[in-house]
């Protein structure tokens, strides 16, 4: 079993739709969580951190549920430019080791 | 500000050849990482370093060696390349865990390696 698991998708949604991704992690000692975005043939870039209280950045909302060990990302009013792969990331306790999920592919269509 | 720079960007190797991938960061970051990314597998940690002169094994270290002689550089070596090492390699760095935002990981643009 992978330490961080994501639905690979792809998710195909029309512009303006709301889409949600989930990610589960197996190490209960993981302490920090993030969502990264990766465009085709490009390097991953930080999208947002994930806090227990939930956090929002414009059209993006991230949630962490420690009891159930899952993280979610909600994208509202999807844009064509949101088409990318979204990677869930967990830092292990101690923080040196970062575990990436395999990513969820999103296609937003006009 | 160059950030994280990897060289070379593309390379084709024959089985058994050796090569070194160079990663350089100009952000004075303490931590550096080497990942490989394969279809459907996500990013897998090969080796990492928490400071100059220190290295540690990650998830998939076999067939690779690393060195961090200078804080800004992290080298990944393949002593005897195998077709299974065909992949995209990403170097990354992180400042530290103590400062706010310090645990943001910054990636290089990737190195595409094919072993034939």
PDB file of C-alpha atoms in Angstrom:
ATOM      1  CA  UNK A   1       0.000   0.000   0.000  1.00  0.00           C
ATOM      2  CA  UNK A   2       1.315   3.444  -0.913  1.00  0.00           C
ATOM      3  CA  UNK A   3       1.862   5.860   1.950  1.00  0.00           C
ATOM      4  CA  UNK A   4      -0.058   8.601   0.161  1.00  0.00           C
ATOM      5  CA  UNK A   5      -2.847   7.559  -2.169  1.00  0.00           C
ATOM      6  CA  UNK A   6      -4.829   9.563  -4.670  1.00  0.00           C
ATOM      7  CA  UNK A   7      -7.418   8.768  -7.302  1.00  0.00           C
ATOM      8  CA  UNK A   8      -5.438   9.135 -10.551  1.00  0.00           C
ATOM      9  CA  UNK A   9      -8.500  10.339 -12.480  1.00  0.00           C
ATOM     10  CA  UNK A  10      -8.662  11.817 -14.972  1.00  0.00           C
ATOM     11  CA  UNK A  11     -11.371  14.177 -13.916  1.00  0.00           C
ATOM     12  CA  UNK A  12     -12.997  15.804 -16.935  1.00  0.00           C
ATOM     13  CA  UNK A  13     -15.075  18.837 -15.985  1.00  0.00           C
ATOM     14  CA  UNK A  14     -16.589  21.806 -17.847  1.00  0.00           C
ATOM     15  CA  UNK A  15     -15.469  25.325 -17.167  1.00  0.00           C
ATOM     16  CA  UNK A  16     -17.201  26.764 -14.128  1.00  0.00           C
ATOM     17  CA  UNK A  17     -17.678  23.405 -12.433  1.00  0.00           C
ATOM     18  CA  UNK A  18     -16.694  22.588  -8.876  1.00  0.00           C
ATOM     19  CA  UNK A  19     -14.399  19.605  -8.481  1.00  0.00           C
ATOM     20  CA  UNK A  20     -13.007  17.891  -5.389  1.00  0.00           C
ATOM     21  CA  UNK A  21     -10.004  15.631  -4.934  1.00  0.00           C
ATOM     22  CA  UNK A  22      -9.245  13.445  -1.949  1.00  0.00           C
ATOM     23  CA  UNK A  23      -5.994  12.011  -0.738  1.00  0.00           C
ATOM     24  CA  UNK A  24      -5.383   9.502   2.047  1.00  0.00           C
ATOM     25  CA  UNK A  25      -2.189   8.961   4.012  1.00  0.00           C
ATOM     26  CA  UNK A  26      -1.187   5.945   6.029  1.00  0.00           C
ATOM     27  CA  UNK A  27       1.392   7.347   8.452  1.00  0.00           C
ATOM     28  CA  UNK A  28      -0.475   8.849  11.385  1.00  0.00           C
ATOM     29  CA  UNK A  29       2.742  10.603  12.429  1.00  0.00           C
ATOM     30  CA  UNK A  30       2.751  12.748   9.297  1.00  0.00           C
ATOM     31  CA  UNK A  31       2.748  16.311  10.464  1.00  0.00           C
ATOM     32  CA  UNK A  32       2.401  18.677   7.509  1.00  0.00           C
ATOM     33  CA  UNK A  33       0.455  18.456   4.303  1.00  0.00           C
ATOM     34  CA  UNK A  34       0.408  20.292   1.009  1.00  0.00           C
ATOM     35  CA  UNK A  35      -1.089  20.329  -2.436  1.00  0.00           C
ATOM     36  CA  UNK A  36       1.268  20.803  -5.374  1.00  0.00           C
ATOM     37  CA  UNK A  37       0.330  21.424  -8.969  1.00  0.00           C
ATOM     38  CA  UNK A  38       2.271  19.925 -11.869  1.00  0.00           C
ATOM     39  CA  UNK A  39       1.783  20.891 -15.500  1.00  0.00           C
ATOM     40  CA  UNK A  40       2.708  18.495 -18.281  1.00  0.00           C
ATOM     41  CA  UNK A  41       6.493  18.049 -18.524  1.00  0.00           C
ATOM     42  CA  UNK A  42       7.072  20.682 -15.857  1.00  0.00           C
ATOM     43  CA  UNK A  43       8.226  20.615 -12.273  1.00  0.00           C
ATOM     44  CA  UNK A  44       5.728  20.541  -9.371  1.00  0.00           C
ATOM     45  CA  UNK A  45       4.936  23.870  -7.752  1.00  0.00           C
ATOM     46  CA  UNK A  46       3.315  24.585  -4.411  1.00  0.00           C
ATOM     47  CA  UNK A  47      -0.410  25.267  -4.670  1.00  0.00           C
ATOM     48  CA  UNK A  48      -1.252  25.551  -0.996  1.00  0.00           C
ATOM     49  CA  UNK A  49      -0.587  24.243   2.468  1.00  0.00           C
ATOM     50  CA  UNK A  50      -3.270  22.259   4.277  1.00  0.00           C
ATOM     51  CA  UNK A  51      -4.223  23.166   7.823  1.00  0.00           C
ATOM     52  CA  UNK A  52      -6.423  21.279  10.269  1.00  0.00           C
ATOM     53  CA  UNK A  53      -8.803  24.214  10.460  1.00  0.00           C
ATOM     54  CA  UNK A  54      -9.166  24.280   6.686  1.00  0.00           C
ATOM     55  CA  UNK A  55      -7.867  27.061   4.523  1.00  0.00           C
ATOM     56  CA  UNK A  56      -8.907  28.901   1.418  1.00  0.00           C
ATOM     57  CA  UNK A  57      -6.978  30.651  -1.307  1.00  0.00           C
ATOM     58  CA  UNK A  58      -9.265  32.226  -3.839  1.00  0.00           C
ATOM     59  CA  UNK A  59     -11.127  29.441  -5.637  1.00  0.00           C
ATOM     60  CA  UNK A  60      -9.183  26.727  -3.826  1.00  0.00           C
ATOM     61  CA  UNK A  61     -10.081  25.224  -0.450  1.00  0.00           C
ATOM     62  CA  UNK A  62      -8.010  22.625   1.364  1.00  0.00           C
ATOM     63  CA  UNK A  63      -9.114  20.501   4.309  1.00  0.00           C
ATOM     64  CA  UNK A  64      -7.330  18.056   6.598  1.00  0.00           C
ATOM     65  CA  UNK A  65      -9.052  15.336   8.588  1.00  0.00           C
ATOM     66  CA  UNK A  66      -6.486  13.793  10.923  1.00  0.00           C
ATOM     67  CA  UNK A  67      -8.925  11.317  12.468  1.00  0.00           C
ATOM     68  CA  UNK A  68      -9.670   9.777   9.072  1.00  0.00           C
ATOM     69  CA  UNK A  69      -6.232  10.562   7.648  1.00  0.00           C
ATOM     70  CA  UNK A  70      -7.363  12.276   4.518  1.00  0.00           C
ATOM     71  CA  UNK A  71      -6.814  15.584   2.792  1.00  0.00           C
ATOM     72  CA  UNK A  72      -9.075  17.243   0.290  1.00  0.00           C
ATOM     73  CA  UNK A  73      -8.818  19.960  -2.326  1.00  0.00           C
ATOM     74  CA  UNK A  74     -11.870  21.763  -3.670  1.00  0.00           C
ATOM     75  CA  UNK A  75     -11.676  23.879  -6.802  1.00  0.00           C
ATOM     76  CA  UNK A  76     -14.612  26.183  -7.488  1.00  0.00           C
ATOM     77  CA  UNK A  77     -15.462  27.850 -10.782  1.00  0.00           C
ATOM     78  CA  UNK A  78     -12.903  25.765 -12.701  1.00  0.00           C
ATOM     79  CA  UNK A  79     -10.851  27.524 -15.366  1.00  0.00           C
ATOM     80  CA  UNK A  80      -9.198  26.039 -18.423  1.00  0.00           C
ATOM     81  CA  UNK A  81      -5.879  26.987 -16.822  1.00  0.00           C
ATOM     82  CA  UNK A  82      -6.622  24.686 -13.869  1.00  0.00           C
ATOM     83  CA  UNK A  83      -5.945  21.691 -16.126  1.00  0.00           C
ATOM     84  CA  UNK A  84      -2.964  19.976 -14.520  1.00  0.00           C
ATOM     85  CA  UNK A  85      -1.994  17.154 -12.193  1.00  0.00           C
ATOM     86  CA  UNK A  86      -2.532  17.808  -8.494  1.00  0.00           C
ATOM     87  CA  UNK A  87      -0.128  16.132  -6.086  1.00  0.00           C
ATOM     88  CA  UNK A  88      -0.879  15.492  -2.440  1.00  0.00           C
ATOM     89  CA  UNK A  89       2.180  15.709  -0.180  1.00  0.00           C
ATOM     90  CA  UNK A  90       2.783  14.555   3.390  1.00  0.00           C
ATOM     91  CA  UNK A  91       5.792  15.384   5.534  1.00  0.00           C
ATOM     92  CA  UNK A  92       6.800  12.599   7.854  1.00  0.00           C
ATOM     93  CA  UNK A  93       7.459  13.368  11.481  1.00  0.00           C
ATOM     94  CA  UNK A  94      10.888  14.915  11.600  1.00  0.00           C
ATOM     95  CA  UNK A  95      10.047  16.600   8.335  1.00  0.00           C
ATOM     96  CA  UNK A  96      12.996  15.517   6.275  1.00  0.00           C
ATOM     97  CA  UNK A  97      11.160  12.945   4.288  1.00  0.00           C
ATOM     98  CA  UNK A  98       8.384  14.052   1.997  1.00  0.00           C
ATOM     99  CA  UNK A  99       5.961  11.569   0.498  1.00  0.00           C
ATOM    100  CA  UNK A 100       4.152  12.466  -2.705  1.00  0.00           C
ATOM    101  CA  UNK A 101       0.981  10.917  -4.000  1.00  0.00           C
ATOM    102  CA  UNK A 102       0.973   9.802  -7.629  1.00  0.00           C
ATOM    103  CA  UNK A 103      -1.269  12.712  -8.554  1.00  0.00           C
ATOM    104  CA  UNK A 104      -4.792  13.356  -9.805  1.00  0.00           C
ATOM    105  CA  UNK A 105      -5.158  14.515 -13.384  1.00  0.00           C
ATOM    106  CA  UNK A 106      -7.696  17.270 -14.081  1.00  0.00           C
ATOM    107  CA  UNK A 107      -8.937  18.360 -17.504  1.00  0.00           C
ATOM    108  CA  UNK A 108     -11.128  21.434 -17.652  1.00  0.00           C
ATOM    109  CA  UNK A 109     -12.968  21.825 -20.968  1.00  0.00           C
ATOM    110  CA  UNK A 110     -14.616  24.806 -22.569  1.00  0.00           C
TER     111      UNK A 110
ATOM    112  CA  UNK B   1      17.024  34.489  -8.904  1.00  0.00           C
ATOM    113  CA  UNK B   2      17.742  31.133 -10.557  1.00  0.00           C
ATOM    114  CA  UNK B   3      16.265  28.987  -7.752  1.00  0.00           C
ATOM    115  CA  UNK B   4      17.059  25.326  -8.380  1.00  0.00           C
ATOM    116  CA  UNK B   5      19.008  24.474 -11.514  1.00  0.00           C
ATOM    117  CA  UNK B   6      19.590  20.981 -12.857  1.00  0.00           C
ATOM    118  CA  UNK B   7      22.026  19.878 -15.514  1.00  0.00           C
ATOM    119  CA  UNK B   8      21.838  18.229 -17.945  1.00  0.00           C
ATOM    120  CA  UNK B   9      18.184  18.510 -18.977  1.00  0.00           C
ATOM    121  CA  UNK B  10      18.294  15.595 -21.388  1.00  0.00           C
ATOM    122  CA  UNK B  11      20.659  12.651 -21.692  1.00  0.00           C
ATOM    123  CA  UNK B  12      20.720   9.290 -23.412  1.00  0.00           C
ATOM    124  CA  UNK B  13      22.985   6.672 -21.867  1.00  0.00           C
ATOM    125  CA  UNK B  14      23.963   3.180 -22.849  1.00  0.00           C
ATOM    126  CA  UNK B  15      23.537   0.398 -20.316  1.00  0.00           C
ATOM    127  CA  UNK B  16      26.552   0.262 -18.050  1.00  0.00           C
ATOM    128  CA  UNK B  17      27.647   3.863 -18.576  1.00  0.00           C
ATOM    129  CA  UNK B  18      28.020   6.215 -15.656  1.00  0.00           C
ATOM    130  CA  UNK B  19      26.917   9.787 -15.301  1.00  0.00           C
ATOM    131  CA  UNK B  20      26.325  12.532 -12.754  1.00  0.00           C
ATOM    132  CA  UNK B  21      23.376  14.861 -12.490  1.00  0.00           C
ATOM    133  CA  UNK B  22      24.162  18.205 -10.943  1.00  0.00           C
ATOM    134  CA  UNK B  23      21.752  20.242  -8.863  1.00  0.00           C
ATOM    135  CA  UNK B  24      22.518  23.753  -7.714  1.00  0.00           C
ATOM    136  CA  UNK B  25      20.410  26.075  -5.578  1.00  0.00           C
ATOM    137  CA  UNK B  26      21.077  29.699  -4.812  1.00  0.00           C
ATOM    138  CA  UNK B  27      18.555  30.123  -1.970  1.00  0.00           C
ATOM    139  CA  UNK B  28      20.878  29.011   0.848  1.00  0.00           C
ATOM    140  CA  UNK B  29      18.541  26.108   1.600  1.00  0.00           C
ATOM    141  CA  UNK B  30      19.569  23.484   4.120  1.00  0.00           C
ATOM    142  CA  UNK B  31      17.707  20.504   2.691  1.00  0.00           C
ATOM    143  CA  UNK B  32      18.071  19.056  -0.768  1.00  0.00           C
ATOM    144  CA  UNK B  33      16.399  16.092  -2.432  1.00  0.00           C
ATOM    145  CA  UNK B  34      16.582  13.918  -5.510  1.00  0.00           C
ATOM    146  CA  UNK B  35      13.364  12.360  -6.806  1.00  0.00           C
ATOM    147  CA  UNK B  36      12.489  10.263  -9.793  1.00  0.00           C
ATOM    148  CA  UNK B  37       9.082  10.407 -11.428  1.00  0.00           C
ATOM    149  CA  UNK B  38       7.639   7.564 -13.468  1.00  0.00           C
ATOM    150  CA  UNK B  39       4.160   7.269 -15.016  1.00  0.00           C
ATOM    151  CA  UNK B  40       1.593   6.257 -12.419  1.00  0.00           C
ATOM    152  CA  UNK B  41       4.204   6.145  -9.638  1.00  0.00           C
ATOM    153  CA  UNK B  42       4.421   9.746  -8.595  1.00  0.00           C
ATOM    154  CA  UNK B  43       7.586  11.256  -7.201  1.00  0.00           C
ATOM    155  CA  UNK B  44       9.783   8.812  -5.341  1.00  0.00           C
ATOM    156  CA  UNK B  45      12.583   9.979  -3.094  1.00  0.00           C
ATOM    157  CA  UNK B  46      16.006   8.610  -4.051  1.00  0.00           C
ATOM    158  CA  UNK B  47      18.351  10.331  -1.597  1.00  0.00           C
ATOM    159  CA  UNK B  48      18.251  13.487   0.441  1.00  0.00           C
ATOM    160  CA  UNK B  49      20.526  15.755   2.433  1.00  0.00           C
ATOM    161  CA  UNK B  50      19.825  17.811   5.515  1.00  0.00           C
ATOM    162  CA  UNK B  51      23.030  19.784   5.318  1.00  0.00           C
ATOM    163  CA  UNK B  52      26.462  20.115   3.806  1.00  0.00           C
ATOM    164  CA  UNK B  53      28.412  16.895   4.115  1.00  0.00           C
ATOM    165  CA  UNK B  54      25.401  14.745   5.062  1.00  0.00           C
ATOM    166  CA  UNK B  55      23.266  12.456   2.920  1.00  0.00           C
ATOM    167  CA  UNK B  56      20.630   9.825   3.592  1.00  0.00           C
ATOM    168  CA  UNK B  57      18.756   7.164   1.661  1.00  0.00           C
ATOM    169  CA  UNK B  58      15.230   7.699   0.533  1.00  0.00           C
ATOM    170  CA  UNK B  59      12.652   5.308  -0.819  1.00  0.00           C
ATOM    171  CA  UNK B  60      14.515   4.024  -3.895  1.00  0.00           C
ATOM    172  CA  UNK B  61      18.276   4.517  -3.353  1.00  0.00           C
ATOM    173  CA  UNK B  62      19.628   1.391  -5.074  1.00  0.00           C
ATOM    174  CA  UNK B  63      21.820   2.107  -8.091  1.00  0.00           C
ATOM    175  CA  UNK B  64      22.393   5.737  -7.118  1.00  0.00           C
ATOM    176  CA  UNK B  65      24.932   7.627  -5.050  1.00  0.00           C
ATOM    177  CA  UNK B  66      24.933  11.237  -3.926  1.00  0.00           C
ATOM    178  CA  UNK B  67      27.279  13.816  -2.522  1.00  0.00           C
ATOM    179  CA  UNK B  68      26.825  17.199  -0.919  1.00  0.00           C
ATOM    180  CA  UNK B  69      30.287  18.666  -0.581  1.00  0.00           C
ATOM    181  CA  UNK B  70      28.995  22.222  -0.819  1.00  0.00           C
ATOM    182  CA  UNK B  71      25.747  23.512   0.630  1.00  0.00           C
ATOM    183  CA  UNK B  72      24.496  24.770  -2.699  1.00  0.00           C
ATOM    184  CA  UNK B  73      25.185  21.599  -4.709  1.00  0.00           C
ATOM    185  CA  UNK B  74      23.719  18.115  -4.577  1.00  0.00           C
ATOM    186  CA  UNK B  75      25.064  15.559  -7.047  1.00  0.00           C
ATOM    187  CA  UNK B  76      23.312  12.365  -8.117  1.00  0.00           C
ATOM    188  CA  UNK B  77      25.478   9.656  -9.617  1.00  0.00           C
ATOM    189  CA  UNK B  78      24.596   6.572 -11.606  1.00  0.00           C
ATOM    190  CA  UNK B  79      27.603   4.250 -11.513  1.00  0.00           C
ATOM    191  CA  UNK B  80      26.330   1.685 -14.018  1.00  0.00           C
ATOM    192  CA  UNK B  81      23.139   2.810 -15.730  1.00  0.00           C
ATOM    193  CA  UNK B  82      20.323   0.322 -16.305  1.00  0.00           C
ATOM    194  CA  UNK B  83      17.190   0.641 -18.477  1.00  0.00           C
ATOM    195  CA  UNK B  84      15.123   0.641 -15.252  1.00  0.00           C
ATOM    196  CA  UNK B  85      16.699   3.995 -14.448  1.00  0.00           C
ATOM    197  CA  UNK B  86      15.046   5.619 -17.452  1.00  0.00           C
ATOM    198  CA  UNK B  87      13.003   8.339 -15.805  1.00  0.00           C
ATOM    199  CA  UNK B  88      12.567  12.021 -15.143  1.00  0.00           C
ATOM    200  CA  UNK B  89      14.730  13.183 -12.263  1.00  0.00           C
ATOM    201  CA  UNK B  90      13.828  16.177 -10.157  1.00  0.00           C
ATOM    202  CA  UNK B  91      16.069  17.922  -7.704  1.00  0.00           C
ATOM    203  CA  UNK B  92      14.451  19.962  -4.968  1.00  0.00           C
ATOM    204  CA  UNK B  93      15.425  22.095  -2.014  1.00  0.00           C
ATOM    205  CA  UNK B  94      13.781  23.321   1.139  1.00  0.00           C
ATOM    206  CA  UNK B  95      14.886  26.036   3.531  1.00  0.00           C
ATOM    207  CA  UNK B  96      14.229  24.431   6.927  1.00  0.00           C
ATOM    208  CA  UNK B  97      11.332  23.581   9.203  1.00  0.00           C
ATOM    209  CA  UNK B  98      11.716  26.335  11.734  1.00  0.00           C
ATOM    210  CA  UNK B  99      10.742  29.384   9.720  1.00  0.00           C
ATOM    211  CA  UNK B 100       7.282  30.135   8.396  1.00  0.00           C
ATOM    212  CA  UNK B 101       7.053  28.856   4.870  1.00  0.00           C
ATOM    213  CA  UNK B 102      10.381  27.146   5.373  1.00  0.00           C
ATOM    214  CA  UNK B 103       8.977  23.799   4.399  1.00  0.00           C
ATOM    215  CA  UNK B 104       8.007  24.809   0.885  1.00  0.00           C
ATOM    216  CA  UNK B 105       9.812  22.569  -1.565  1.00  0.00           C
ATOM    217  CA  UNK B 106      11.251  24.187  -4.680  1.00  0.00           C
ATOM    218  CA  UNK B 107      11.941  21.986  -7.663  1.00  0.00           C
ATOM    219  CA  UNK B 108      14.325  22.171 -10.550  1.00  0.00           C
ATOM    220  CA  UNK B 109      12.953  21.819 -14.068  1.00  0.00           C
ATOM    221  CA  UNK B 110      13.793  18.145 -14.314  1.00  0.00           C
ATOM    222  CA  UNK B 111      16.316  15.984 -16.135  1.00  0.00           C
ATOM    223  CA  UNK B 112      15.058  13.492 -18.705  1.00  0.00           C
ATOM    224  CA  UNK B 113      17.276  10.409 -18.721  1.00  0.00           C
ATOM    225  CA  UNK B 114      16.953   7.500 -21.131  1.00  0.00           C
ATOM    226  CA  UNK B 115      19.047   4.370 -20.729  1.00  0.00           C
ATOM    227  CA  UNK B 116      19.183   2.143 -23.805  1.00  0.00           C
TER     228      UNK B 116
END
